[in-house]
Coordinates of C-alpha atoms in Angstrom, one line a residue:
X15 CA 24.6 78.3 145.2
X16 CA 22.8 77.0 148.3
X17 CA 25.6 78.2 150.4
X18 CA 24.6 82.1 149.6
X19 CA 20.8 81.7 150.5
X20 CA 21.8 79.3 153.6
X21 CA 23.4 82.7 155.4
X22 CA 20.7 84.7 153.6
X23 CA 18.6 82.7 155.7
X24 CA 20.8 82.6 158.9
X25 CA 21.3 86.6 158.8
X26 CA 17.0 86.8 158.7
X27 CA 16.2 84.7 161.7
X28 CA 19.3 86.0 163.6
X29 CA 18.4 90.1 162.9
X30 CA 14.5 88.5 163.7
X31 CA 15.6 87.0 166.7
X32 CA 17.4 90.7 167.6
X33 CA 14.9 92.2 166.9
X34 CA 12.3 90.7 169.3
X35 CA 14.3 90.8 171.8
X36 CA 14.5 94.7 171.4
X37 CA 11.1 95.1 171.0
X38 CA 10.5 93.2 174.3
X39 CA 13.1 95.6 175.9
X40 CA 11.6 99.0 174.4
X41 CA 8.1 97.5 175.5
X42 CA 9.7 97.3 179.1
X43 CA 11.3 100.4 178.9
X44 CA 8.0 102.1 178.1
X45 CA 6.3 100.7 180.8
X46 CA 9.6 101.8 183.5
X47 CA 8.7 105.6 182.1
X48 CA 4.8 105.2 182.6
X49 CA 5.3 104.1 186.2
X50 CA 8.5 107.2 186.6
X51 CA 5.8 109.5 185.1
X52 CA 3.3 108.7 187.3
X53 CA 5.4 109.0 190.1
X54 CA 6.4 112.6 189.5
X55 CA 2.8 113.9 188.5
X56 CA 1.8 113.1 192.3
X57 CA 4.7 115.1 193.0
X58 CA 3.7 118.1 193.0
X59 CA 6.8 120.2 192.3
X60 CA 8.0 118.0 189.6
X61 CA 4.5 117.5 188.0
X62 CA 5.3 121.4 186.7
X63 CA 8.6 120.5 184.6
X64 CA 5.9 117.8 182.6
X65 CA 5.6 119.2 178.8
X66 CA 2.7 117.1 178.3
X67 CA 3.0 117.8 174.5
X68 CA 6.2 116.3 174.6
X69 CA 5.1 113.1 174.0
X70 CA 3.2 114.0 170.7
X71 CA 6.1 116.5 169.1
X72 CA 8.3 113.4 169.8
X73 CA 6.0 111.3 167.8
X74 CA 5.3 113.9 165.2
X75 CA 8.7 113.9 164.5
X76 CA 9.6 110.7 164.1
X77 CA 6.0 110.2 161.5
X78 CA 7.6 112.6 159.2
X79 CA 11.2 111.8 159.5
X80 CA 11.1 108.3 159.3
X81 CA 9.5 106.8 156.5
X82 CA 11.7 109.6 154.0
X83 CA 14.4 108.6 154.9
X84 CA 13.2 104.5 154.5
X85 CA 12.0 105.3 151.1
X86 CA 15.4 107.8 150.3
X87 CA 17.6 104.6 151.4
X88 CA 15.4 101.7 149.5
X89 CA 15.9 103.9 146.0
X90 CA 19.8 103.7 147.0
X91 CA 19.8 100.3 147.8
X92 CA 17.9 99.3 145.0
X93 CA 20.7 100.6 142.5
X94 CA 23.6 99.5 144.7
X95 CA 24.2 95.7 143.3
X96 CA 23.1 96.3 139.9
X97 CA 25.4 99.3 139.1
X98 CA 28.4 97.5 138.2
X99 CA 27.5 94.7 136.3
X100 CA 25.1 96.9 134.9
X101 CA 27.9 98.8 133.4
X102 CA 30.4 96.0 132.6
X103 CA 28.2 92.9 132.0
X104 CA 25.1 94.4 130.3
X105 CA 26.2 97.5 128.5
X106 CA 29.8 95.7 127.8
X107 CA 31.8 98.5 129.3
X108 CA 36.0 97.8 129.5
X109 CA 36.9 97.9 133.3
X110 CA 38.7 101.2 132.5
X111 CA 35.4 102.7 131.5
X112 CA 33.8 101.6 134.6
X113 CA 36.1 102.6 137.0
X114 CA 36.4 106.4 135.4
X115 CA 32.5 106.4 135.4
X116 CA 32.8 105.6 139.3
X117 CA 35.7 107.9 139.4
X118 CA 33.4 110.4 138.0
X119 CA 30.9 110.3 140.6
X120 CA 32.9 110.6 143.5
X121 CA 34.8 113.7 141.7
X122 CA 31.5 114.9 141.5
X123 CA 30.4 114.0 144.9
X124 CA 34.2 116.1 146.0
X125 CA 33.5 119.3 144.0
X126 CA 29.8 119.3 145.3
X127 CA 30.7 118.9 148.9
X128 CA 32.3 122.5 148.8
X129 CA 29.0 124.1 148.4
X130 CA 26.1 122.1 148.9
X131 CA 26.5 122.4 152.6
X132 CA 26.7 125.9 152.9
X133 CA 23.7 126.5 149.9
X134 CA 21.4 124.1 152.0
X135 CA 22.3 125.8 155.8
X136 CA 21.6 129.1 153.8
X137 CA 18.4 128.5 151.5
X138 CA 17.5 125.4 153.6
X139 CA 17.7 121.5 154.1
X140 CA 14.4 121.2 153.4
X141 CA 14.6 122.3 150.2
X142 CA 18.0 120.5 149.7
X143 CA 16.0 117.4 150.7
X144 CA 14.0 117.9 147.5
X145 CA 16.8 118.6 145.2
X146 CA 18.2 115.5 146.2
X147 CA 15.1 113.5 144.8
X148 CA 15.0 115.8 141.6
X149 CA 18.4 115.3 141.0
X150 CA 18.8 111.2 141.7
X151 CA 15.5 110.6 139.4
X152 CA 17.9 112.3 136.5
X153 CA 20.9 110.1 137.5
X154 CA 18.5 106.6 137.7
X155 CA 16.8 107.4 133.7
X156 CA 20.6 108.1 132.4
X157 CA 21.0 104.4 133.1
X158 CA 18.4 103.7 130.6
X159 CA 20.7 104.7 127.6
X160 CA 23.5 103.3 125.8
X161 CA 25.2 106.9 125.1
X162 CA 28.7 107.0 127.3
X163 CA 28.2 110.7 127.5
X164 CA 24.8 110.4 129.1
X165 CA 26.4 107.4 131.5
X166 CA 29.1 110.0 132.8
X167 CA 26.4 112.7 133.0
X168 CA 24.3 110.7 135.2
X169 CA 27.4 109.4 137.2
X170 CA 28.3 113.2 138.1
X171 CA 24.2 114.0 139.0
X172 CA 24.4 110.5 141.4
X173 CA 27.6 112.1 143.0
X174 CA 26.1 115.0 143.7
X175 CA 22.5 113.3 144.5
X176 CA 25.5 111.0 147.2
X177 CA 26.9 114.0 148.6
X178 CA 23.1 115.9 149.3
X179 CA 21.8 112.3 150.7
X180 CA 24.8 112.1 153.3
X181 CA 24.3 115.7 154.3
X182 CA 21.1 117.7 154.2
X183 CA 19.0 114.7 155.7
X184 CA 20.4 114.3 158.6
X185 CA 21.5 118.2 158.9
X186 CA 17.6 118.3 158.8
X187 CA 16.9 115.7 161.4
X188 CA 19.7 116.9 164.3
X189 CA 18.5 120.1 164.1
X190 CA 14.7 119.7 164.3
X191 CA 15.6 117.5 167.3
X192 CA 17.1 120.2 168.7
X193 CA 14.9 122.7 167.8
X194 CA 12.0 120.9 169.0
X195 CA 13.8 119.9 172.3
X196 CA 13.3 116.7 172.0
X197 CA 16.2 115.7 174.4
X198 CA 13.5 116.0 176.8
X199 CA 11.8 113.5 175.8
X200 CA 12.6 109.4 176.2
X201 CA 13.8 109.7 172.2
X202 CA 17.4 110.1 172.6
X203 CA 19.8 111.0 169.3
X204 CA 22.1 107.7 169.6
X205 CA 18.6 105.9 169.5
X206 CA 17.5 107.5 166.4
X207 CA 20.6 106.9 164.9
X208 CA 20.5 103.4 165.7
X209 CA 16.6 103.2 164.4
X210 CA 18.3 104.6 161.6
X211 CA 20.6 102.3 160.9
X212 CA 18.6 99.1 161.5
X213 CA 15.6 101.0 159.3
X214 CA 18.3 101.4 156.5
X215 CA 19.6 97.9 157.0
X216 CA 16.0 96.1 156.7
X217 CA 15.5 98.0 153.4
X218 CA 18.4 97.1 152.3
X219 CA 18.0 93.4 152.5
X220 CA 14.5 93.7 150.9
X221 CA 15.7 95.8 148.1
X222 CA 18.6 93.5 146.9
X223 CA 15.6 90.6 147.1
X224 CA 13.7 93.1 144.8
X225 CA 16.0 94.0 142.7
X226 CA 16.6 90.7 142.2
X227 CA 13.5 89.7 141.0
X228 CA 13.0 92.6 139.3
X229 CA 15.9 92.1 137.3
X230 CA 15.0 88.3 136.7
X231 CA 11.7 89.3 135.5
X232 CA 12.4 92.2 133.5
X233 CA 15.9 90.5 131.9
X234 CA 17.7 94.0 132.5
X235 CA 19.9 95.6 135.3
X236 CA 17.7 98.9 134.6
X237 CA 14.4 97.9 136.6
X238 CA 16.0 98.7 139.9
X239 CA 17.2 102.3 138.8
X240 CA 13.2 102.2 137.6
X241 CA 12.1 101.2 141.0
X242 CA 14.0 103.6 142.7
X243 CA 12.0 106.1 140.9
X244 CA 9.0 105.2 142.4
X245 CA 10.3 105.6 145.9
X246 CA 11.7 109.5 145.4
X247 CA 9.1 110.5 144.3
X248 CA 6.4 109.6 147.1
X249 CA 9.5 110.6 149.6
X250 CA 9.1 114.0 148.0
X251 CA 5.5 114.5 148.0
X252 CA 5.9 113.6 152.1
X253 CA 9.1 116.0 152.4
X254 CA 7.0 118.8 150.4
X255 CA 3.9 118.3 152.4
X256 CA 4.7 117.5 155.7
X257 CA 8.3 118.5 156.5
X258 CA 9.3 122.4 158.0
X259 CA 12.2 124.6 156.6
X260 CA 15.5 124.6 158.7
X261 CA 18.7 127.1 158.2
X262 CA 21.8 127.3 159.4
X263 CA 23.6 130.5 160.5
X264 CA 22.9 131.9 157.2
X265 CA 19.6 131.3 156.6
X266 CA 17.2 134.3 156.2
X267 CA 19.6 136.5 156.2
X268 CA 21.6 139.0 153.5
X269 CA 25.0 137.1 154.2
X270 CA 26.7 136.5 151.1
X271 CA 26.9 132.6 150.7
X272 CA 29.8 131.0 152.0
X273 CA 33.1 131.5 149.4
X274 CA 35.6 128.9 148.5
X275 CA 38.3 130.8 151.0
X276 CA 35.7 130.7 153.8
X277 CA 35.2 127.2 153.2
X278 CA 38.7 126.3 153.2
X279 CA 39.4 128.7 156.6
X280 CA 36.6 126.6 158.3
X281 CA 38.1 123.0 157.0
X282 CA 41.9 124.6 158.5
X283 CA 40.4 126.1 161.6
X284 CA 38.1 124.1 163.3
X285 CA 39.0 121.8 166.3
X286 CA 40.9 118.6 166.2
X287 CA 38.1 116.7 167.3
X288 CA 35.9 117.7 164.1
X289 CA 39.5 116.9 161.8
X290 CA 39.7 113.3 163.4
X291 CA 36.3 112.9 162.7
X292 CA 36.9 114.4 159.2
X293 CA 40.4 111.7 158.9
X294 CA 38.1 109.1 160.1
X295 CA 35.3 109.5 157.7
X296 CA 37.9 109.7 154.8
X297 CA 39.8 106.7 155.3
X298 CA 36.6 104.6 156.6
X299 CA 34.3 106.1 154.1
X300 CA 36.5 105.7 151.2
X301 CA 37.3 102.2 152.1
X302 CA 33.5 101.3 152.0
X303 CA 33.3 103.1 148.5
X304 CA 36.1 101.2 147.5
X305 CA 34.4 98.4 148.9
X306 CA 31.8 98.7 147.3
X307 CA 33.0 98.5 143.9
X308 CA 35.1 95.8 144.2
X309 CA 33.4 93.2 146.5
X310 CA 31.3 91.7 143.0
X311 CA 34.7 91.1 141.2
X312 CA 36.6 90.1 144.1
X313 CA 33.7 87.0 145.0
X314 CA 34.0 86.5 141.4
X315 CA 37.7 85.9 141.5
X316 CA 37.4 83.7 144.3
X317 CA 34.2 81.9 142.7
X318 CA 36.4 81.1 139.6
X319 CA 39.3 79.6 142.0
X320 CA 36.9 77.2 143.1
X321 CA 36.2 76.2 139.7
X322 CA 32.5 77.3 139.8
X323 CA 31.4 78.5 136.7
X324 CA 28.1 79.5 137.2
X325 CA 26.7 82.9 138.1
X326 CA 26.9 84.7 141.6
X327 CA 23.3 85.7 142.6
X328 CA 24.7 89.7 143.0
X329 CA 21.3 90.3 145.0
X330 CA 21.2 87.5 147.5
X331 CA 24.6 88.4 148.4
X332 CA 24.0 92.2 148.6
X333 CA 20.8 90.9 150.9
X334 CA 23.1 89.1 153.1
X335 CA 26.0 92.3 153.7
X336 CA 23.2 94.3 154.5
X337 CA 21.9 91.6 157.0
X338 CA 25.6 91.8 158.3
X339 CA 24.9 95.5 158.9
X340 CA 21.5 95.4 159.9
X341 CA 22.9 92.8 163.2
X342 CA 25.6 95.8 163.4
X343 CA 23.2 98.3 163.8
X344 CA 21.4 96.4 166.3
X345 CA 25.0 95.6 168.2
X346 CA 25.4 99.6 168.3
X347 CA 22.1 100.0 170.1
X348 CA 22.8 97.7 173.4
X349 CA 25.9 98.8 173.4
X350 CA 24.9 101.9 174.3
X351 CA 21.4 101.5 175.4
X352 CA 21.9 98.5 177.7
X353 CA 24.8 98.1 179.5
X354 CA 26.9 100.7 178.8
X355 CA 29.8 98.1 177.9
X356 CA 31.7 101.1 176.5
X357 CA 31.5 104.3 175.1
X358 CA 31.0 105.5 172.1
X359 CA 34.5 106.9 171.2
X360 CA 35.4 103.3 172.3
X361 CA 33.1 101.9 170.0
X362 CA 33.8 103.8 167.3
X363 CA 37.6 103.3 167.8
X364 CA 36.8 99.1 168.1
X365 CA 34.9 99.2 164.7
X366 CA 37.4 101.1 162.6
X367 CA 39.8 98.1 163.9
X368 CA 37.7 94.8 163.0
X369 CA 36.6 96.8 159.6
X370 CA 40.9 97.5 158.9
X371 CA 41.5 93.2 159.9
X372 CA 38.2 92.3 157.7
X373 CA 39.8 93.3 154.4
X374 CA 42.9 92.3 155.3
X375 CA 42.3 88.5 156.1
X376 CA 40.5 88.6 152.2
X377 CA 44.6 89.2 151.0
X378 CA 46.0 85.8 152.7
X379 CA 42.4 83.5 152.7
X380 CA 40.8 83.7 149.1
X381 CA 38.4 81.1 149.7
X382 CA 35.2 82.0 148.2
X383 CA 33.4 81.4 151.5
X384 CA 36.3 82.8 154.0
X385 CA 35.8 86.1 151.7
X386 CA 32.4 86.3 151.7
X387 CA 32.2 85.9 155.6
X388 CA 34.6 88.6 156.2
X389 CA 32.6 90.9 153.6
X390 CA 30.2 90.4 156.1
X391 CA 32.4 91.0 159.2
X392 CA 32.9 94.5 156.9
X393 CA 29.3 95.3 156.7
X394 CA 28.6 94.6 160.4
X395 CA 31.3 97.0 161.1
X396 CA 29.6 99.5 158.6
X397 CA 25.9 99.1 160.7
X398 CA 28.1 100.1 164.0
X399 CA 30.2 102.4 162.8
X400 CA 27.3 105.1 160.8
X401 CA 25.2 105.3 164.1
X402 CA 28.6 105.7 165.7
X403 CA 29.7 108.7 163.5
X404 CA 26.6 109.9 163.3
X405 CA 26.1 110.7 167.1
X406 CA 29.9 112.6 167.6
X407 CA 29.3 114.4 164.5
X408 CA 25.5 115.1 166.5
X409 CA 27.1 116.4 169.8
X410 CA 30.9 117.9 168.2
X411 CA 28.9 120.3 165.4
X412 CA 26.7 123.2 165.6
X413 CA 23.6 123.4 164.2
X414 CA 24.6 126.4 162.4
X415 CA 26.7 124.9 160.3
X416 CA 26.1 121.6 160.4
X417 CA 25.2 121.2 156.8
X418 CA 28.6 123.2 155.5
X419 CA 30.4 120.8 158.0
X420 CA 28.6 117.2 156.9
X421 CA 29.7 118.6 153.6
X422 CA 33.3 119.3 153.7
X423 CA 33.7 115.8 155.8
X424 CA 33.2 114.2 152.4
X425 CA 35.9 116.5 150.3
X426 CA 38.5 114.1 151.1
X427 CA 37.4 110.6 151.2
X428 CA 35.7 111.5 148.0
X429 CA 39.4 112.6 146.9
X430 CA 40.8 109.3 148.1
X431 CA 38.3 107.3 146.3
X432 CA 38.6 109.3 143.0
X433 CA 42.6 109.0 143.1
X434 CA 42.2 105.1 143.8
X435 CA 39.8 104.4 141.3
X436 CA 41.6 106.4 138.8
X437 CA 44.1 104.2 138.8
X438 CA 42.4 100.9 138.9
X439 CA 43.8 97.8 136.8
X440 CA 42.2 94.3 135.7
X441 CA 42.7 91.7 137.7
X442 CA 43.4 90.4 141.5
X443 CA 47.1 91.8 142.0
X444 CA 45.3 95.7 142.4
X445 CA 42.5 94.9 144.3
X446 CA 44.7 93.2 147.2
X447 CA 46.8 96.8 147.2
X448 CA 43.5 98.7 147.6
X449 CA 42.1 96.3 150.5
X450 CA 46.0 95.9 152.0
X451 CA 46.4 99.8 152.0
X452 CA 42.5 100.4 153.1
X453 CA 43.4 98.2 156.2
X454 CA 46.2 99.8 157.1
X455 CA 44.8 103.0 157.1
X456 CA 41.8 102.5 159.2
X457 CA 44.4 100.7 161.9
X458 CA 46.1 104.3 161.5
X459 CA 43.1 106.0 162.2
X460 CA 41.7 103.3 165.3
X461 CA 44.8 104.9 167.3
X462 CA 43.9 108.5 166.2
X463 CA 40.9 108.2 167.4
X464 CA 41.7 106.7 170.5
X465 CA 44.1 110.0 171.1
X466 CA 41.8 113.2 169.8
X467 CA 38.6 111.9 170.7
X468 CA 36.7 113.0 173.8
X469 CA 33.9 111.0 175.6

């Protein structure tokens, strides 16, 4: 078991070591803009384009944005390793169970995704914000009963809860940036995305070390759904206190809420730039869903080749992929802060190809080690790639409707997950069809990328 808390440790001085280094090099860069910003005020002429307020709405923003969206992400994180062994090792569920349960959620998360969008851009994200927490407090108590019923209930409310979390917060954040015009200022979008990502990544490591304990100390896989609890609901009291109302198009306003035909005209009719980025969140997406579910029994398959019998600590591991995407996260940000090595689209199109060979190399090497390192190849490709998406999706979509749009990105990759889970099987033989066709598909999308995509 050493060898699991040996990169557990590796990943923690490596991401420490990053992240020094990128402290010392925002330190520098503040100091560059204090000496620029004294240089223009004794211009006089330039002095007058100054917003000296700038500064503060810049900082405002980021005091009420941030630590939601830290405690939103630790109450997802928390649940994240314990879900399916929560289901099939505690509550005794058949695989067939499981996967329908997981099948049910992302069904959920598809039929949601029509609407939720267009409901938040019209009665506000704000407000969606806080639905979200509502609604993924229901889904964690479900956990705490036995009834299958009540399991699938709470599996459709997390689905929904996945599809609000993935849309209104961010809808929310872009266009209070905007709003505020805070392109003005030295926060740039990419960088908040990337803040975002490391933010999400750190969380992540310490929740799965939670969890972990939590579940050692508690002798159940229902503390961290417990824990989560505790961190929606201060993220509500913040987004209820501190946070303003934003709309889209039609918010405020007697339009009739976007119809199904409406929604289906705007998924047919919009650019090809917004449909790669729709293809490219469905086939990427999906394959981290997909992922998601099967890393556990895939490391246990290998662990059980090796002719080790004893249990896989779930929460180290988890700790470790997310220190994989944590040092991708940080990778993102000097890319495109430092050198300018490439650009995004080129990023973006680089990531979707070492995520497609990641899975693949699991098919031909299953040593337990080989696949737990390329997990962790996957996850660092998941920290560069969200930051990634997130800034196209930040310059290609309107504010107007970017909540309806974020929304009906995730109609098919929720479709693609739902039709691969419901035909999941026992055993290693299925699994290596999901990851062999998952890596296929993102190779497929790399070059589609490459073609549609604009700079």
């Amino acid at each position: 078991m050493a060898f699991y808390q040996i990169n557990l440790v590796a990943f923690v001085l490596l991401n420490g070591s990053m992240l020094y280094r990128q402290y010392r090099q925002d330190k520098r860069a503040q100091l560059s803009e204090k000496i620029q910003r004294y240089d223009i005020e004794n211009d006089e002429d330039e002095a007058r384009t100054i917003d000296p307020d700038a500064a503060i709405a810049a900082k405002q923003f980021t005091d009420n944005f941030f630590p939601v969206y830290v405690l939103v992400w630790a109450a997802d994180w928390l649940q994240g390793p314990f879900i399916y062994t929560l289901y099939k090792d505690e509550k005794k569920l058949p695989e067939e169970i499981v996967a329908r349960l997981f099948t049910t959620g992302f069904l959920a998360g598809a039929v949601s995704a029509l609407f939720v969008g267009g409901l938040a851009d019209r009665f506000g994200r704000r407000t969606a914000c806080l639905a979200y927490c509502a609604i993924t407090i229901l889904a964690c108590l479900s956990v705490l009963s036995n009834n299958v019923p009540v399991l699938f209930a709470g599996r459709a409310l997390g689905g929904l809860g996945t599809t609000l979390m993935y849309t209104v917060f961010e809808a929310w954040m872009v266009t209070e940036y905007n709003q505020r015009d805070l392109e003005r200022t030295s926060l740039k979008l990419s960088g908040i995305f990337g803040q975002m990502i490391t933010l999400s990544s750190v969380v992540a490591v310490l929740a799965g070390l939670v969890g972990q304990v939590l579940v050692g100390w508690t002798g159940t896989n229902c503390a961290p759904f417990v824990a989560s609890i505790c961190c929606l609901a201060p993220a509500a009291f913040i987004i209820s206190s501190r946070w303003t109302e934003n709309y889209g198009d039609s918010g405020n306003s007697n339009q009739k809420t976007t119809t199904t035909k409406d929604t289906l005209k705007m998924l047919l009719g919009v650019d090809k730039q917004v449909l790669t980025l729709g293809l490219t969140s469905c086939c990427f997406e999906g394959s981290m869903y997909l992922f998601i579910f099967f890393w556990s029994p895939a490391l246990k398959s290998s662990h059980v080749l090796a002719h080790h019998h004893s249990a896989l600590p779930f929460g180290i591991i988890f700790a470790s992929f997310m220190g994989a995407m944590m040092l991708g996260s940080m990778l993102f940000t000097k890319v495109m802060t430092s050198k300018r090595w490439m650009t995004c689209r080129e990023l973006l199109q680089t990531v979707v190809v070492v995520a497609g060979v990641s899975l693949l190399l699991t098919i031909f090497f299953r040593d337990e080690h080989v696949t737990f390192w390329m997990f962790c190849v996957f996850e660092a490709s998941v920290g560069m790639y969200f930051p990634a998406m997130g800034y196209q999706k930040g310059k290609v979509i309107d504010d107007g409707n970017r909540a309806h749009i974020y929304g009906l990105l995730r109609i098919p990759f929720n479709i693609f997950v739902v039709v691969a889970l419901s035909l999941t099987r026992e055993g290693d033989a299925y699994r290596e069809i999901i990851f062999m066709t998952c890596s296929g598909l993102l190779l497929v999308v790399s070059a589609v990328v490459g073609v549609f995509l604009h700079d």
